[in-house]
Amino acid sequence: MAIEFRNVRKTYPDGTTAVEDFSLTIPSRSTTVFVGSSGCGNTTLLRMINRMVDATSGQVLIDGEDVGAIEPVALRRRIGYVMQNSGLLPHRTVIDNVATVPVLTGTPKAKAREQSMALLDRVGLDRSLAKRYPGQLSGGQQQRVGVARGLAADPNILLMDEPFGAVDPIVRDELQRELLRLQRELGKTVVFVTHDIDEAFLLGTQVVILKRGGVVAQIGTPAEILARPKDDFVADFIGAKRGKRRLTVEQQGDGDDLLLVDSSGYPAGLISAPGGRLEPVLSGGSDPKSRSVSNKTDQAGDA
Amino acid sequence: MDWVLSHLDDIGNLTVTHIVLCVPAIVIGFVVSVPLGYAASKSSLARGVLLTLGNVLYTIPGIALVVLVPVTLGIPLLNPVNVTIALLIYAVAIMVRSAADAFVSVSGDVKQSATAQGYSASQRFWRVELPLAGPVLLAGVRVVSVSTISLATVGALVGIPSLGTFFTDAFQRNFALEAVVGLVLVLLLAAVFDLLLSLVGRALMPWTRGTRLSAGAAKALSQPVPAGVGDVAGPGGRL
Ligand SMILES: Nc1ncnc2c1ncn2[C@@H]1O[C@H](COP(=O)(O)OP(=O)(O)O)[C@@H](O)[C@H]1O
Ligand SMILES: [Mg+2]
């Protein structure tokens, strides 16, 4: 399911223009990450896909079909949505939360629950949690339930709005890896919003760096952006969060692969150039220096 | 004690009569207040109008209402329905505020996320907002229940029987024990209703057991109840 934004503009009733003029094609079955600081219009862009927000002008198309012509409730049921703080229904058990959309679309409850059990496995949650209420879970577990719920109707599109923004760094790391695994298995069209450039580079096949007003600063694969930041804004943005550890790219001996090196000379990540995807340099080492670029600066920086 | 034992019949009958006056007021008051409170939670204009109206109604002394209701509606003065209608007015006056607070207490994130999953507006109301407003609604109903049971005694002043009849009778016969019995019965009845309501709440809202309340609900519940509410003396501190 490809998604296309065509000259989309959104002005809220109070006069705030959240998105000025946004055009983008999101290829199907891959992950596109919107990254920008808070207030850039990330959430607005995401919500124009499932019509929680209607564009003031311009069009959003899914496989060529204008979403404006699709009934919003039906549209939302075929698009997964995961948000920060999970947004789980506190009065429904874990299993019923996961089964939300199938039940809404008329799947018998027992069957929906059975399918949801399998989804718990899929997102790495123990089945014994099924009867708990969300308030009895940790933040990381809640986010997993949120992801399972987003996948329950087997949507082609999954929208994720800072889904891992409120969990601690170790759990976030785990959730990011799980998402990469899920995406390898399921191949959804994922649109992911984050403020964290490391997260964007780790998860995104295509990364869209946004400025205020939904203005695109740069679009590209992580490799392209890292190798050739388009302007100072982008350079700052991808450098700022790294503090002193400004990453540089070195050509490796053989093949297209690029090696990322931090300012103290440690290898920080490897870019396999064809996909542009970052991979850990050394597999699963316990030494922080050996972990991928997604790992936080402070770990490598302090080492 | 002898008096109590020899009047068990009266005690039983008047308790039942009292319950019959109160229950419809509490139930209908709840049903009427929920949509009004929902409207008040959605628009600040509706909130201003409804809550001000509620406060004004709540200030009317009970005895005045018991006389005004039949005069206004053309119901015979001694019809027990008068008391129930008066109680209903007070119930709504108190409950609308609780209901508005209850809906405001529902987390915006949860509502947004329900919309994102594909709940229609009405599904979202019935399946998400109403149940999640539950804890604060329940707190409101408990206040209404206690206050209604206490207020219902006022009808005895115009001759409509209830547990308040023990007070008027005690006054006429200058027999204090009877008034004490009446008071104890009112308190007991209020306590039983309160207990039942909290049990019903536990049964209907299993997710609130042993978990922390949502921030919104905790905030709404920690707010002081409107002045005079729950005060056994009733509206304006008068009968
Ligand atoms: N419902 C709304 N009404 C008015 N302004 C809004 C609304 N939602 C968002 N905005 C404004 O639009 C801009 C972009 O918001 P948003 O899309 O939520 O940004 P982000 O998700 O990147 O933080 C912000 O300035 C925000 O204040
Ligand atoms: Mg946002």
PDB file of N, CA and C in Angstrom, chain A residues 47 50 52 73 76-77 79 81 83-92 100-101 103-104 133 135-136 149, chain B residues 108-110 112-121 123 127-129 131-132 206-207 209-212 214:
ATOM      1  N   ARG A  47      -1.851  11.792  11.017  1.00  0.00           N
ATOM      2  CA  ARG A  47      -3.303  11.690  11.196  1.00  0.00           C
ATOM      3  C   ARG A  47      -4.073  12.087   9.948  1.00  0.00           C
ATOM      4  N   ASN A  50      -5.085   8.657   8.227  1.00  0.00           N
ATOM      5  CA  ASN A  50      -6.302   7.926   8.632  1.00  0.00           C
ATOM      6  C   ASN A  50      -7.477   8.864   8.916  1.00  0.00           C
ATOM      7  N   MET A  52      -7.941  11.253  10.929  1.00  0.00           N
ATOM      8  CA  MET A  52      -8.246  11.841  12.238  1.00  0.00           C
ATOM      9  C   MET A  52      -8.107  13.345  12.100  1.00  0.00           C
ATOM     10  N   VAL A  73     -14.392   6.075   9.551  1.00  0.00           N
ATOM     11  CA  VAL A  73     -14.378   4.967  10.512  1.00  0.00           C
ATOM     12  C   VAL A  73     -13.897   3.681   9.832  1.00  0.00           C
ATOM     13  N   ARG A  76     -10.116   3.910   9.189  1.00  0.00           N
ATOM     14  CA  ARG A  76      -9.274   3.722  10.377  1.00  0.00           C
ATOM     15  C   ARG A  76      -9.192   2.263  10.777  1.00  0.00           C
ATOM     16  N   ARG A  77     -10.268   1.522  10.523  1.00  0.00           N
ATOM     17  CA  ARG A  77     -10.247   0.114  10.903  1.00  0.00           C
ATOM     18  C   ARG A  77      -9.296  -0.692  10.038  1.00  0.00           C
ATOM     19  N   ILE A  79      -6.362   0.580   9.040  1.00  0.00           N
ATOM     20  CA  ILE A  79      -5.027   1.128   9.232  1.00  0.00           C
ATOM     21  C   ILE A  79      -4.654   0.976  10.703  1.00  0.00           C
ATOM     22  N   TYR A  81      -2.813   1.758  14.194  1.00  0.00           N
ATOM     23  CA  TYR A  81      -2.347   3.020  14.774  1.00  0.00           C
ATOM     24  C   TYR A  81      -1.787   2.739  16.161  1.00  0.00           C
ATOM     25  N   MET A  83       0.303   4.638  19.385  1.00  0.00           N
ATOM     26  CA  MET A  83       0.768   5.943  19.839  1.00  0.00           C
ATOM     27  C   MET A  83       1.578   5.855  21.124  1.00  0.00           C
ATOM     28  N   GLN A  84       2.174   6.994  21.455  1.00  0.00           N
ATOM     29  CA  GLN A  84       2.917   7.098  22.703  1.00  0.00           C
ATOM     30  C   GLN A  84       1.942   6.859  23.849  1.00  0.00           C
ATOM     31  N   ASN A  85       2.428   6.388  24.993  1.00  0.00           N
ATOM     32  CA  ASN A  85       1.543   6.093  26.122  1.00  0.00           C
ATOM     33  C   ASN A  85       0.429   5.133  25.722  1.00  0.00           C
ATOM     34  N   SER A  86       0.720   4.358  24.726  1.00  0.00           N
ATOM     35  CA  SER A  86      -0.122   3.241  24.254  1.00  0.00           C
ATOM     36  C   SER A  86      -1.581   3.572  23.950  1.00  0.00           C
ATOM     37  N   GLY A  87      -2.215   4.454  24.745  1.00  0.00           N
ATOM     38  CA  GLY A  87      -3.630   4.736  24.482  1.00  0.00           C
ATOM     39  C   GLY A  87      -4.501   3.497  24.622  1.00  0.00           C
ATOM     40  N   LEU A  88      -4.017   2.505  25.372  1.00  0.00           N
ATOM     41  CA  LEU A  88      -4.842   1.304  25.561  1.00  0.00           C
ATOM     42  C   LEU A  88      -6.080   1.669  26.365  1.00  0.00           C
ATOM     43  N   LEU A  89      -7.139   0.898  26.179  1.00  0.00           N
ATOM     44  CA  LEU A  89      -8.353   1.146  26.940  1.00  0.00           C
ATOM     45  C   LEU A  89      -8.164   0.563  28.337  1.00  0.00           C
ATOM     46  N   PRO A  90      -8.140   1.423  29.362  1.00  0.00           N
ATOM     47  CA  PRO A  90      -7.801   0.935  30.705  1.00  0.00           C
ATOM     48  C   PRO A  90      -8.835  -0.019  31.281  1.00  0.00           C
ATOM     49  N   HIS A  91     -10.049   0.004  30.724  1.00  0.00           N
ATOM     50  CA  HIS A  91     -11.105  -0.845  31.284  1.00  0.00           C
ATOM     51  C   HIS A  91     -11.253  -2.166  30.542  1.00  0.00           C
ATOM     52  N   ARG A  92     -10.361  -2.409  29.606  1.00  0.00           N
ATOM     53  CA  ARG A  92     -10.405  -3.676  28.884  1.00  0.00           C
ATOM     54  C   ARG A  92      -9.135  -4.455  29.172  1.00  0.00           C
ATOM     55  N   THR A 100      -9.586  -5.357  19.805  1.00  0.00           N
ATOM     56  CA  THR A 100     -10.478  -4.216  19.560  1.00  0.00           C
ATOM     57  C   THR A 100     -11.019  -4.149  18.125  1.00  0.00           C
ATOM     58  N   VAL A 101     -10.115  -4.048  17.164  1.00  0.00           N
ATOM     59  CA  VAL A 101     -10.584  -3.802  15.796  1.00  0.00           C
ATOM     60  C   VAL A 101     -11.317  -5.016  15.215  1.00  0.00           C
ATOM     61  N   VAL A 103     -13.144  -7.084  16.760  1.00  0.00           N
ATOM     62  CA  VAL A 103     -14.489  -7.079  17.350  1.00  0.00           C
ATOM     63  C   VAL A 103     -15.328  -5.962  16.723  1.00  0.00           C
ATOM     64  N   LEU A 104     -14.715  -4.798  16.511  1.00  0.00           N
ATOM     65  CA  LEU A 104     -15.457  -3.694  15.887  1.00  0.00           C
ATOM     66  C   LEU A 104     -15.933  -4.068  14.487  1.00  0.00           C
ATOM     67  N   TYR A 133      -5.222  -6.031  33.216  1.00  0.00           N
ATOM     68  CA  TYR A 133      -5.614  -4.729  32.693  1.00  0.00           C
ATOM     69  C   TYR A 133      -4.346  -3.935  32.386  1.00  0.00           C
ATOM     70  N   GLY A 135      -3.299  -1.125  33.238  1.00  0.00           N
ATOM     71  CA  GLY A 135      -2.696  -0.492  34.405  1.00  0.00           C
ATOM     72  C   GLY A 135      -1.803  -1.422  35.200  1.00  0.00           C
ATOM     73  N   GLN A 136      -1.896  -2.728  34.926  1.00  0.00           N
ATOM     74  CA  GLN A 136      -1.075  -3.692  35.658  1.00  0.00           C
ATOM     75  C   GLN A 136       0.165  -4.102  34.883  1.00  0.00           C
ATOM     76  N   ARG A 149      -2.188  -4.588  19.099  1.00  0.00           N
ATOM     77  CA  ARG A 149      -3.507  -4.073  18.737  1.00  0.00           C
ATOM     78  C   ARG A 149      -3.478  -3.455  17.341  1.00  0.00           C
TER      79      ARG A 149
ATOM     80  N   GLY B 108      -7.666  12.115  27.378  1.00  0.00           N
ATOM     81  CA  GLY B 108      -7.724  12.511  25.972  1.00  0.00           C
ATOM     82  C   GLY B 108      -6.988  11.523  25.081  1.00  0.00           C
ATOM     83  N   ASP B 109      -5.869  11.003  25.560  1.00  0.00           N
ATOM     84  CA  ASP B 109      -5.107  10.012  24.799  1.00  0.00           C
ATOM     85  C   ASP B 109      -5.962   8.787  24.477  1.00  0.00           C
ATOM     86  N   VAL B 110      -6.703   8.352  25.502  1.00  0.00           N
ATOM     87  CA  VAL B 110      -7.512   7.147  25.310  1.00  0.00           C
ATOM     88  C   VAL B 110      -8.620   7.415  24.297  1.00  0.00           C
ATOM     89  N   GLN B 112      -8.565   9.676  21.860  1.00  0.00           N
ATOM     90  CA  GLN B 112      -7.933   9.774  20.541  1.00  0.00           C
ATOM     91  C   GLN B 112      -7.625   8.381  20.009  1.00  0.00           C
ATOM     92  N   SER B 113      -7.099   7.556  20.888  1.00  0.00           N
ATOM     93  CA  SER B 113      -6.689   6.243  20.425  1.00  0.00           C
ATOM     94  C   SER B 113      -7.907   5.403  20.055  1.00  0.00           C
ATOM     95  N   ALA B 114      -9.014   5.584  20.785  1.00  0.00           N
ATOM     96  CA  ALA B 114     -10.232   4.858  20.417  1.00  0.00           C
ATOM     97  C   ALA B 114     -10.699   5.297  19.025  1.00  0.00           C
ATOM     98  N   THR B 115     -10.648   6.596  18.779  1.00  0.00           N
ATOM     99  CA  THR B 115     -11.014   7.083  17.452  1.00  0.00           C
ATOM    100  C   THR B 115     -10.089   6.498  16.396  1.00  0.00           C
ATOM    101  N   ALA B 116      -8.797   6.449  16.714  1.00  0.00           N
ATOM    102  CA  ALA B 116      -7.816   5.935  15.748  1.00  0.00           C
ATOM    103  C   ALA B 116      -8.064   4.462  15.427  1.00  0.00           C
ATOM    104  N   GLN B 117      -8.564   3.694  16.396  1.00  0.00           N
ATOM    105  CA  GLN B 117      -8.814   2.273  16.127  1.00  0.00           C
ATOM    106  C   GLN B 117     -10.054   2.076  15.262  1.00  0.00           C
ATOM    107  N   GLY B 118     -10.901   3.094  15.189  1.00  0.00           N
ATOM    108  CA  GLY B 118     -12.088   2.955  14.354  1.00  0.00           C
ATOM    109  C   GLY B 118     -13.391   2.808  15.122  1.00  0.00           C
ATOM    110  N   TYR B 119     -13.439   3.339  16.341  1.00  0.00           N
ATOM    111  CA  TYR B 119     -14.727   3.438  17.014  1.00  0.00           C
ATOM    112  C   TYR B 119     -15.504   4.575  16.354  1.00  0.00           C
ATOM    113  N   SER B 120     -16.786   4.354  16.094  1.00  0.00           N
ATOM    114  CA  SER B 120     -17.613   5.463  15.633  1.00  0.00           C
ATOM    115  C   SER B 120     -17.923   6.321  16.853  1.00  0.00           C
ATOM    116  N   ALA B 121     -18.491   7.502  16.623  1.00  0.00           N
ATOM    117  CA  ALA B 121     -18.736   8.409  17.746  1.00  0.00           C
ATOM    118  C   ALA B 121     -19.624   7.757  18.802  1.00  0.00           C
ATOM    119  N   GLN B 123     -20.198   4.482  19.300  1.00  0.00           N
ATOM    120  CA  GLN B 123     -19.492   3.357  19.931  1.00  0.00           C
ATOM    121  C   GLN B 123     -18.504   3.868  20.958  1.00  0.00           C
ATOM    122  N   ARG B 127     -18.889   2.601  24.699  1.00  0.00           N
ATOM    123  CA  ARG B 127     -17.919   1.558  25.053  1.00  0.00           C
ATOM    124  C   ARG B 127     -16.649   2.100  25.685  1.00  0.00           C
ATOM    125  N   VAL B 128     -16.415   3.401  25.536  1.00  0.00           N
ATOM    126  CA  VAL B 128     -15.160   3.943  26.071  1.00  0.00           C
ATOM    127  C   VAL B 128     -15.430   5.049  27.092  1.00  0.00           C
ATOM    128  N   GLU B 129     -16.096   6.119  26.653  1.00  0.00           N
ATOM    129  CA  GLU B 129     -16.227   7.278  27.544  1.00  0.00           C
ATOM    130  C   GLU B 129     -17.110   6.984  28.751  1.00  0.00           C
ATOM    131  N   PRO B 131     -18.010   4.018  30.262  1.00  0.00           N
ATOM    132  CA  PRO B 131     -17.378   3.176  31.292  1.00  0.00           C
ATOM    133  C   PRO B 131     -16.217   3.859  31.995  1.00  0.00           C
ATOM    134  N   LEU B 132     -15.428   4.622  31.259  1.00  0.00           N
ATOM    135  CA  LEU B 132     -14.271   5.242  31.908  1.00  0.00           C
ATOM    136  C   LEU B 132     -14.678   6.418  32.796  1.00  0.00           C
ATOM    137  N   PRO B 206     -14.407  -3.749  37.150  1.00  0.00           N
ATOM    138  CA  PRO B 206     -13.367  -4.604  37.727  1.00  0.00           C
ATOM    139  C   PRO B 206     -11.963  -4.018  37.548  1.00  0.00           C
ATOM    140  N   TRP B 207     -11.783  -3.188  36.510  1.00  0.00           N
ATOM    141  CA  TRP B 207     -10.436  -2.669  36.254  1.00  0.00           C
ATOM    142  C   TRP B 207      -9.972  -1.671  37.313  1.00  0.00           C
ATOM    143  N   ARG B 209     -10.193  -2.181  40.483  1.00  0.00           N
ATOM    144  CA  ARG B 209      -9.721  -2.892  41.676  1.00  0.00           C
ATOM    145  C   ARG B 209      -8.219  -3.033  41.658  1.00  0.00           C
ATOM    146  N   GLY B 210      -7.592  -2.597  42.710  1.00  0.00           N
ATOM    147  CA  GLY B 210      -6.158  -2.848  42.864  1.00  0.00           C
ATOM    148  C   GLY B 210      -5.278  -2.158  41.857  1.00  0.00           C
ATOM    149  N   THR B 211      -5.846  -1.274  41.023  1.00  0.00           N
ATOM    150  CA  THR B 211      -4.978  -0.503  40.137  1.00  0.00           C
ATOM    151  C   THR B 211      -5.129   0.964  40.504  1.00  0.00           C
ATOM    152  N   ARG B 212      -4.168   1.722  40.070  1.00  0.00           N
ATOM    153  CA  ARG B 212      -4.280   3.136  40.361  1.00  0.00           C
ATOM    154  C   ARG B 212      -5.309   3.757  39.425  1.00  0.00           C
ATOM    155  N   SER B 214      -6.836   6.534  36.952  1.00  0.00           N
ATOM    156  CA  SER B 214      -6.238   7.420  35.956  1.00  0.00           C
ATOM    157  C   SER B 214      -6.049   8.788  36.613  1.00  0.00           C
TER     158      SER B 214
END
